[in-house]
Amino acid sequence: MYDKVLEHENSSVHKKSYVQWKSEIFKIKKDKSLSGILLKSINSDKEKWRELLKRLIKVTLFLAERGLAFRGDSEKIGESSNGNFLGILELLANYDPVLNEHLNKIRHFQEKGDRMQVHYLSHDIQSEFISLCAAEVTKKILEEREKARYYSVIVDATPDSAHVEQTVILIRYVNLAEQVENQQYQVEERQLCFVDCANKSGKAIADLIMSKLKIFKIPLEDCKGQGYDNGSNMKGVYKGAQAIILRANNEAIYSACTCHSLNLCGEQAAESCPAAITFFGAIQKLYNIFSSSPQRWEILKKKNTVLSSFNVKNTMILKSIDIVNRVLQCKSGTLDVDSKNLSSLIEDLHKIRNEGYDTILNETLIVAKNIGWPQYFEEELKRTRKRKRHIDEDDENENADNHQRTKFKNDIFNIILDSVIGDMTVRFESVHSLCERFSVLWLNKEMTIDQIQEKTTRLVKQYPKDLGDELTDELQSLRLIYSANFSEKTLSPWDLLNAIKTSNLEKLFPNLTVALRIFITIPATVANAERSFSVLKRVKNVLRSTMCQNRLSSLGVLAVEKELAKNTNLDAVIDDFTMKKARKGTL
């Protein structure tokens, strides 16, 4: 090509074209050429449309964040049935000259029956705005994930208003939040999409998860954890989704949802004996009777004093479970916190079983007295009075009542508690095992050097691509400087990670930092996926049941990640969009 390039440079065609090019540039600068005039017109339109698009996208985000409908029965300006999108624009136009001019122009064309070439208010453009905004939010999420590198996938499913099985996919990662004063690590659980998944088999779900990760260009090898509910198609050790993904990446540890597991423990305890089934069945029937009629519900509300006294949720057993359940639902919760709370709950239940029966019984007798109920076990007394004995009736009643109390404690109270305690001990064994595997990272002060060596060797073997043998030396060095740099108190994994960051010791403990991030990345619950279903019910209700899947997924991302959407910079997209549309309008 060398000879041909020289020949072309010296040719008359090249020289003539070069002169024309330079002349055109000079004319554009002097605003004398047709191209310059056209470019100036395009730039002027660009700025006008840019200002207009800012308003349109802000209205799009406003409606999407709140899960509100966009379209109405009409697309004409000024009609009351034209939907929320056009209605808000009409309201803002009263105080905004740019919008006012644009809407008046559109109204003029609509009254004449003509079609305005460019106005950007049609339902197709609304869908384009929604998709555009959601794409920018997703791009921000993917950028955060790429910086964090390690992540876990969280998946759950529920039917929507159109009876379509909607599967939500979230990713959990440890993000380094940029603050004015310093940088701190924080847990993020971000929603990627809603997907229609009619096939509920473990293989189909696993294939869906891996295909979506591939579409979003998220490497499966960086996945360190999986979070699902307790369905057999999800947690199955052979054909479950977690097992299939684990075979593709043996570092993607499955962690069962602690909230679901705790609820299942309560459900099984409620069915552990006939008396429990009868009691909770009666409570359910009472609720059904009163909730089915507004008049009955009003009667129930008037008896609020009695209900406050006889509140099942405030009993010692259910109250302990409820408090822990609320703690487990925290988005930033980690496995070590869940393990401590669950162990504490089991200890409390043991204490209630061994020492709490008399306290609960005495409180029940006080409640029974306040609401005018008998303060003894009537059924046993009725049977006892049928016997003909020559003893004092009061002694007879007292002995029968004491016998029934003991019988109730052994046959009902202890059985229910034993069911809860036993089920929790079995179900949460995997949680305690995971914490034990990583505990060397933050409990090394309480371990011997041999124990540290043994546990770190196992961790390095589990994550050979991320951790090195230097982890043992780092933990031994950490023991030497722990008290001087941190505190005498043993820090939690979360606090230790941020303490290392704040002290600028990450270069001194690179393997420890990575190991802590991996552990915190493993999900403890899928509560955030459940919360997205509340958004789903608002976005796709019975009046919007024909919504397409892409629009639903985009609206879901914008509604769930509304804080991220508010802070997302859309200027670059607006520039590209404006330039394209402005050129179309000008030409």
XYZ file of C-alpha atoms in Angstrom:
587
model
C 0.000 0.000 0.000
C 2.966 2.345 0.467
C 3.365 3.218 -3.229
C -0.382 3.592 -3.747
C -0.746 5.996 -0.816
C 1.975 8.263 -2.235
C 0.387 8.109 -5.674
C -3.032 9.070 -4.252
C -1.657 11.998 -2.229
C -0.161 13.532 -5.373
C -3.265 12.970 -7.514
C -5.455 15.889 -8.675
C -8.591 14.242 -7.242
C -7.160 14.168 -3.727
C -5.921 17.749 -3.901
C -9.254 19.021 -5.237
C -11.183 17.193 -2.468
C -8.812 18.517 0.173
C -9.346 22.125 -0.975
C -13.137 21.663 -0.987
C -13.036 20.193 2.534
C -11.008 23.090 3.957
C -13.214 25.639 2.182
C -16.348 24.060 3.638
C -14.887 24.160 7.152
C -14.062 27.840 6.711
C -17.609 28.617 5.517
C -19.152 26.702 8.437
C -17.101 28.768 10.880
C -18.275 31.962 9.158
C -21.903 30.667 9.051
C -22.047 31.277 5.297
C -22.482 27.748 3.918
C -25.681 25.760 3.565
C -24.141 23.081 5.805
C -23.358 25.681 8.448
C -26.868 27.091 8.401
C -28.320 23.590 8.626
C -25.948 22.676 11.473
C -26.890 25.825 13.347
C -30.565 24.998 12.940
C -29.956 21.452 14.159
C -28.060 22.708 17.215
C -30.832 25.168 18.019
C -33.452 22.420 17.784
C -31.216 20.171 19.811
C -31.192 22.564 22.749
C -34.949 23.057 22.520
C -35.674 19.333 22.469
C -33.093 18.737 25.165
C -34.944 21.029 27.557
C -38.221 19.385 26.628
C -36.835 15.865 27.059
C -35.593 16.704 30.537
C -39.159 17.388 31.570
C -40.554 14.315 29.832
C -38.005 11.984 31.409
C -38.555 13.488 34.857
C -42.292 12.847 34.532
C -41.511 9.303 33.359
C -39.375 8.670 36.442
C -42.001 10.226 38.718
C -44.722 7.852 37.515
C -42.442 4.817 37.326
C -41.062 5.257 40.843
C -44.599 5.216 42.255
C -45.875 2.374 40.093
C -48.558 4.583 38.509
C -50.208 4.076 35.132
C -49.034 6.180 32.190
C -51.680 5.944 29.494
C -55.399 6.677 29.481
C -58.209 6.158 26.988
C -57.154 9.160 24.903
C -53.939 10.769 23.676
C -55.420 14.205 23.042
C -54.248 17.250 24.948
C -56.942 18.734 27.165
C -59.088 15.624 27.599
C -59.556 14.342 31.150
C -59.092 10.708 30.081
C -55.655 11.154 28.506
C -53.805 9.456 31.375
C -51.333 10.447 34.071
C -48.410 11.182 31.738
C -50.196 13.800 29.637
C -52.167 15.030 32.648
C -49.021 15.883 34.621
C -47.517 17.599 31.587
C -50.658 19.721 31.261
C -50.396 20.678 34.917
C -46.725 21.637 34.618
C -47.429 23.587 31.411
C -49.331 26.145 33.462
C -46.022 27.193 35.031
C -43.515 26.181 32.327
C -43.273 28.226 29.077
C -41.367 25.482 27.230
C -44.022 22.859 27.920
C -46.837 25.331 27.386
C -45.619 26.235 23.904
C -45.139 22.588 22.965
C -48.553 21.422 24.208
C -50.355 24.347 22.554
C -48.723 23.451 19.249
C -49.811 19.823 19.633
C -53.364 20.849 20.579
C -53.531 23.039 17.460
C -52.581 20.134 15.204
C -55.032 17.784 16.968
C -57.911 20.253 16.580
C -57.187 20.569 12.864
C -57.000 16.789 12.557
C -53.441 16.925 11.240
C -50.542 14.799 12.421
C -47.634 16.639 13.963
C -44.403 15.125 12.711
C -42.515 15.233 16.028
C -44.004 15.712 19.500
C -42.641 12.801 21.657
C -45.825 12.296 23.665
C -47.227 9.148 22.041
C -47.547 5.866 23.926
C -44.667 4.416 21.880
C -42.374 7.222 22.970
C -43.504 6.749 26.580
C -42.428 3.093 26.351
C -39.134 4.247 24.832
C -38.552 6.626 27.754
C -39.302 3.852 30.263
C -36.926 1.460 28.521
C -34.256 4.174 28.243
C -34.394 5.082 31.945
C -34.406 1.439 33.051
C -31.412 0.697 30.815
C -29.450 3.520 32.445
C -30.298 2.280 35.953
C -29.313 -1.258 34.978
C -26.069 0.055 33.499
C -25.285 1.760 36.816
C -26.006 -1.466 38.702
C -23.741 -3.457 36.395
C -20.956 -0.893 36.802
C -21.238 -1.157 40.588
C -21.180 -4.943 40.381
C -18.137 -4.906 38.129
C -16.235 -2.776 40.656
C -17.330 -5.028 43.508
C -16.626 -8.148 41.396
C -18.016 -10.724 43.853
C -21.777 -11.160 43.983
C -24.576 -13.530 44.920
C -27.754 -14.188 43.007
C -31.181 -14.046 44.708
C -34.234 -15.477 42.946
C -37.899 -15.829 43.878
C -41.173 -16.186 41.959
C -44.864 -15.316 42.291
C -47.886 -15.175 39.940
C -48.998 -11.723 38.778
C -52.495 -10.354 38.089
C -52.539 -12.051 34.660
C -51.584 -15.422 36.237
C -48.104 -15.256 34.713
C -45.323 -16.701 36.863
C -43.012 -13.746 37.413
C -39.472 -14.602 38.501
C -37.420 -11.771 39.964
C -33.611 -11.848 39.765
C -31.492 -9.757 42.122
C -27.769 -9.577 42.732
C -26.141 -8.881 46.089
C -22.677 -7.372 46.309
C -20.499 -5.294 48.622
C -20.252 -1.816 47.170
C -17.721 0.834 48.109
C -19.924 3.879 48.666
C -18.279 7.181 47.816
C -18.842 9.745 50.546
C -17.525 13.247 51.125
C -15.361 12.390 54.122
C -14.443 8.743 53.609
C -15.452 5.599 51.808
C -17.359 2.795 53.497
C -18.432 -0.613 52.274
C -22.149 -1.265 52.139
C -24.307 -4.166 51.015
C -26.432 -3.662 47.914
C -29.203 -5.942 46.708
C -30.177 -4.667 43.272
C -32.948 -5.881 41.000
C -32.015 -6.853 37.458
C -35.334 -7.871 35.935
C -38.672 -9.641 36.066
C -38.797 -12.747 33.849
C -41.694 -14.925 32.757
C -40.808 -18.448 33.881
C -43.665 -20.874 33.208
C -41.478 -23.969 33.708
C -40.910 -24.455 37.448
C -38.389 -27.301 37.272
C -34.982 -26.816 38.868
C -33.158 -27.172 35.563
C -35.363 -24.607 33.813
C -34.830 -22.084 36.615
C -31.081 -22.700 36.690
C -30.856 -22.300 32.890
C -32.885 -19.087 33.141
C -30.583 -17.644 35.807
C -27.399 -18.493 33.903
C -28.804 -17.185 30.601
C -29.796 -13.861 32.189
C -26.370 -13.491 33.791
C -24.859 -14.065 30.356
C -27.134 -11.435 28.772
C -26.093 -8.906 31.414
C -22.436 -9.958 30.895
C -22.028 -10.973 34.542
C -19.432 -13.770 34.863
C -20.779 -16.856 36.616
C -17.343 -17.559 38.121
C -17.650 -14.390 40.230
C -20.853 -15.688 41.836
C -20.132 -16.622 45.477
C -23.615 -17.343 46.779
C -27.176 -18.304 45.947
C -30.321 -17.279 47.835
C -33.709 -18.942 47.308
C -36.774 -19.918 49.280
C -37.238 -23.459 50.589
C -38.975 -24.911 47.527
C -37.675 -28.320 46.506
C -37.125 -27.136 42.917
C -34.763 -24.459 44.288
C -32.927 -26.128 47.172
C -32.887 -29.739 45.928
C -29.452 -31.295 46.397
C -29.599 -33.201 43.073
C -32.083 -31.573 40.684
C -32.626 -28.227 42.399
C -31.545 -24.974 40.778
C -28.836 -24.448 43.404
C -27.302 -27.876 42.732
C -27.152 -27.301 38.972
C -25.533 -23.878 39.357
C -23.177 -25.279 41.993
C -21.978 -27.884 39.493
C -21.223 -25.061 37.041
C -19.458 -23.024 39.743
C -18.506 -24.826 42.949
C -17.933 -21.501 44.756
C -21.602 -20.425 44.493
C -22.641 -21.533 47.988
C -26.367 -22.037 48.554
C -27.837 -20.330 51.603
C -31.471 -21.074 52.473
C -33.655 -18.079 53.357
C -33.666 -17.837 57.160
C -37.028 -16.036 57.190
C -38.746 -18.780 55.191
C -37.134 -21.430 57.361
C -38.280 -19.730 60.564
C -41.831 -19.433 59.233
C -41.848 -23.123 58.329
C -40.735 -23.977 61.867
C -43.727 -22.053 63.201
C -46.114 -23.719 60.764
C -44.966 -27.195 61.705
C -45.219 -26.367 65.405
C -48.823 -25.231 64.852
C -49.565 -28.721 63.504
C -47.556 -30.666 66.071
C -50.541 -31.753 68.210
C -54.361 -31.840 67.898
C -54.847 -29.066 70.475
C -52.579 -26.687 68.500
C -54.414 -27.485 65.265
C -57.745 -26.815 66.979
C -56.554 -23.543 68.530
C -55.052 -21.993 65.412
C -57.939 -23.341 63.334
C -60.372 -21.563 65.640
C -58.381 -18.326 65.343
C -58.451 -18.631 61.548
C -62.204 -19.269 61.499
C -62.827 -16.280 63.750
C -60.824 -14.087 61.407
C -62.695 -15.409 58.363
C -66.071 -14.796 60.013
C -65.335 -11.214 61.029
C -63.339 -10.180 57.948
C -66.059 -11.336 55.537
C -68.518 -8.713 56.767
C -67.936 -4.980 57.396
C -70.599 -5.034 60.128
C -68.910 -7.882 61.962
C -65.517 -6.221 61.566
C -66.905 -3.072 63.168
C -68.107 -5.159 66.129
C -64.644 -6.658 66.431
C -63.015 -3.196 66.421
C -65.321 -2.056 69.222
C -64.000 -4.921 71.343
C -60.486 -3.529 71.002
C -59.870 -3.667 74.773
C -60.506 -7.382 74.860
C -58.399 -7.939 71.753
C -55.498 -6.048 73.301
C -55.608 -8.372 76.286
C -55.961 -11.525 74.209
C -53.316 -10.839 71.594
C -51.719 -14.067 70.410
C -48.740 -12.185 68.960
C -47.788 -10.841 72.369
C -47.334 -14.224 74.011
C -43.774 -14.953 75.077
C -43.172 -17.622 72.420
C -44.527 -15.851 69.348
C -43.160 -12.485 70.422
C -39.606 -13.888 70.607
C -39.965 -15.444 67.165
C -41.483 -12.266 65.688
C -38.654 -10.024 66.932
C -35.971 -12.289 65.466
C -37.930 -12.617 62.215
C -37.916 -8.833 61.801
C -34.150 -8.704 62.351
C -33.582 -11.437 59.759
C -35.417 -9.425 57.088
C -32.834 -6.628 57.094
C -31.366 -6.085 53.619
C -27.827 -5.578 54.916
C -28.017 -8.565 57.251
C -25.148 -11.047 57.236
C -24.964 -14.707 58.137
C -23.067 -14.138 61.386
C -25.795 -11.777 62.674
C -28.496 -14.276 61.697
C -26.588 -17.105 63.357
C -26.298 -15.165 66.623
C -29.978 -14.211 66.618
C -31.104 -17.740 65.859
C -28.894 -19.201 68.587
C -30.233 -16.612 71.016
C -33.807 -17.465 70.000
C -33.242 -21.177 70.603
C -31.814 -20.370 74.053
C -34.862 -18.210 74.836
C -37.212 -20.988 73.765
C -35.330 -23.479 75.958
C -35.671 -21.065 78.852
C -39.399 -20.635 78.220
C -39.839 -24.397 78.088
C -37.987 -25.009 81.323
C -38.995 -21.960 83.361
C -41.655 -19.971 81.552
C -44.777 -22.112 81.808
C -45.912 -20.791 85.189
C -45.363 -17.171 84.099
C -47.404 -17.647 80.931
C -50.147 -19.461 82.856
C -50.393 -16.693 85.462
C -50.626 -14.021 82.745
C -53.335 -16.059 81.029
C -55.324 -16.290 84.280
C -55.129 -12.506 84.685
C -56.358 -12.002 81.117
C -59.174 -14.513 81.670
C -60.232 -12.674 84.808
C -60.241 -9.294 83.032
C -62.455 -10.493 80.200
C -64.757 -12.542 82.414
C -63.638 -16.019 81.377
C -63.311 -19.005 83.786
C -59.897 -19.232 85.471
C -59.731 -23.013 85.459
C -59.843 -25.895 82.990
C -63.603 -26.403 82.740
C -63.498 -29.610 80.765
C -61.581 -31.535 83.440
C -63.819 -30.200 86.251
C -66.959 -31.338 84.468
C -65.600 -34.858 84.200
C -64.468 -34.857 87.844
C -67.807 -33.699 89.230
C -69.488 -36.760 87.747
C -67.522 -38.954 90.128
C -69.121 -39.560 93.513
C -66.497 -38.879 96.157
C -66.950 -37.894 99.775
C -64.421 -35.053 99.743
C -64.671 -31.305 99.851
C -65.797 -29.836 96.510
C -63.184 -27.030 96.590
C -60.370 -29.541 97.095
C -61.810 -31.637 94.315
C -61.854 -28.656 91.940
C -58.309 -27.627 92.881
C -56.880 -31.111 92.400
C -58.605 -31.538 89.057
C -57.434 -28.147 87.856
C -53.821 -28.842 88.903
C -53.931 -32.171 87.129
C -55.215 -30.553 83.942
C -52.552 -27.824 84.100
C -49.803 -30.444 84.338
C -51.387 -32.434 81.528
C -51.618 -29.318 79.332
C -47.964 -28.523 79.979
C -46.742 -32.002 79.060
C -49.081 -32.820 76.184
C -49.373 -29.436 74.466
C -47.006 -26.725 75.719
C -43.832 -28.843 75.728
C -44.707 -30.605 72.474
C -45.121 -27.315 70.591
C -41.867 -25.894 71.970
C -39.973 -29.124 71.329
C -41.197 -29.018 67.721
C -40.011 -25.441 67.234
C -36.642 -25.986 68.920
C -35.926 -29.270 67.141
C -36.936 -27.968 63.724
C -34.884 -24.782 64.131
C -31.834 -26.744 65.244
C -31.969 -28.906 62.101
C -32.935 -26.222 59.579
C -30.341 -23.668 60.667
C -27.456 -26.106 60.963
C -26.221 -25.024 57.497
C -26.199 -21.344 58.595
C -24.084 -22.126 61.652
C -21.821 -24.315 59.511
C -21.182 -21.477 57.030
C -20.381 -19.071 59.837
C -18.061 -21.599 61.411
C -16.218 -21.997 58.104
C -15.494 -18.249 57.871
C -15.255 -17.505 61.620
C -11.448 -17.503 61.551
C -11.605 -14.132 59.778
C -12.998 -12.264 62.801
C -12.617 -14.651 65.746
C -8.918 -15.389 65.238
C -7.980 -13.753 68.571
C -9.715 -16.629 70.345
C -7.991 -19.350 68.292
C -4.630 -21.034 68.414
C -2.155 -20.792 65.565
C -2.887 -24.401 64.569
C -6.613 -23.690 64.413
C -6.002 -20.609 62.284
C -3.769 -22.587 59.964
C -6.347 -25.353 59.571
C -9.301 -23.047 58.875
C -7.448 -20.720 56.493
C -6.163 -23.719 54.522
C -9.754 -24.836 54.001
C -10.828 -21.352 52.901
C -7.965 -21.023 50.421
C -8.833 -24.450 49.027
C -12.472 -23.366 48.628
C -11.508 -20.117 46.817
C -8.150 -20.797 45.139
C -8.601 -18.064 42.497
C -9.361 -15.349 45.053
C -7.328 -16.205 48.170
C -3.695 -17.102 48.698
C -1.693 -18.903 51.369
C -0.683 -15.495 52.722
C -4.074 -15.337 54.480
C -2.621 -17.224 57.456
C 0.215 -14.717 57.870
C -2.229 -11.805 57.533
C -4.424 -13.141 60.348
C -1.414 -13.625 62.601
C -0.312 -10.055 61.860
C -3.856 -8.843 62.549
C -3.726 -10.369 66.021
C -0.624 -8.322 66.825
C -2.077 -4.942 65.848
C -5.757 -5.589 66.613
C -6.036 -3.827 69.962
C -3.886 -0.887 68.950
C -5.730 -0.147 65.703
C -9.285 -1.298 66.352
C -10.562 -2.097 69.840
C -10.365 -4.646 72.605
C -13.807 -5.867 71.625
C -14.032 -8.407 68.813
C -15.516 -6.709 65.769
C -18.123 -8.293 63.522
C -17.095 -9.128 59.917
C -18.894 -6.019 58.672
C -17.281 -3.687 61.204
C -13.865 -5.278 60.708
C -14.020 -4.781 56.926
C -14.872 -1.086 57.282
C -12.295 -0.644 60.048
C -9.585 -1.972 57.732
C -10.789 0.390 55.007
C -10.937 3.411 57.311
C -7.425 2.673 58.633
C -6.039 2.317 55.076
C -4.816 -1.202 55.837
C -6.258 -2.927 52.761
C -2.834 -3.299 51.161
C -1.560 -4.900 54.337
C -4.487 -7.369 54.475
C -5.530 -7.970 50.832
C -6.584 -11.614 51.278
C -8.467 -10.877 54.491
C -10.355 -8.029 52.802
C -11.367 -10.273 49.903
C -12.435 -13.089 52.227
C -14.594 -10.734 54.311
C -16.241 -9.352 51.171
C -17.018 -12.865 49.956
C -18.598 -13.809 53.281
C -20.731 -10.647 53.474
C -21.831 -11.202 49.879
C -23.502 -14.548 50.740
C -27.234 -13.793 51.261
C -28.978 -14.639 54.519
C -32.536 -14.039 53.306
C -34.592 -13.403 50.163
C -36.790 -10.815 51.894
C -35.797 -8.160 49.355
C -37.122 -10.332 46.545
C -40.399 -10.619 48.450
C -40.517 -6.824 48.744
C -40.248 -6.498 44.975
C -43.497 -8.475 44.697
C -45.273 -5.640 46.510
C -44.030 -3.345 43.745
C -45.167 -5.904 41.161
C -48.728 -5.741 42.496
C -48.747 -1.957 42.028
C -47.131 -1.950 38.604
C -49.181 -4.795 37.085
C -52.587 -4.733 38.712
C -55.859 -6.060 37.311
C -56.363 -2.856 35.298
C -52.927 -3.185 33.658
C -52.837 -6.968 33.218
C -52.092 -6.797 29.467
C -48.723 -5.097 29.996
C -45.905 -6.641 27.971
C -42.996 -8.303 29.741
C -40.300 -5.795 28.702
C -42.338 -2.844 29.930
C -43.122 -4.657 33.200
C -39.462 -5.460 33.811
C -38.386 -1.866 33.089
C -41.059 -0.377 35.332
C -40.157 -2.867 38.051
C -36.495 -1.824 37.969
C -37.386 1.875 38.120
C -39.861 1.374 40.986
C -37.612 -0.864 43.087
C -34.393 1.055 42.412
C -36.013 4.486 42.624
C -33.195 6.050 44.668
C -30.661 4.916 42.113
C -32.900 6.176 39.305
C -33.101 9.632 40.887
C -29.318 9.908 41.078
C -28.602 8.490 37.639
C -27.115 10.984 35.185
C -29.178 10.869 31.995
C -27.458 13.779 30.207
C -25.479 11.633 27.800
C -28.552 9.664 26.772
C -30.593 12.846 26.397
C -27.872 14.290 24.148
C -27.867 11.227 21.878
C -31.633 11.011 21.819
C -32.028 14.752 21.198
C -29.481 14.883 18.394
C -31.153 12.018 16.560
C -34.676 13.408 16.938
C -33.656 16.998 16.246
C -32.033 16.052 12.938
C -35.167 14.129 11.986
C -37.389 17.113 12.812
C -35.168 19.615 10.961
C -34.786 17.565 7.787
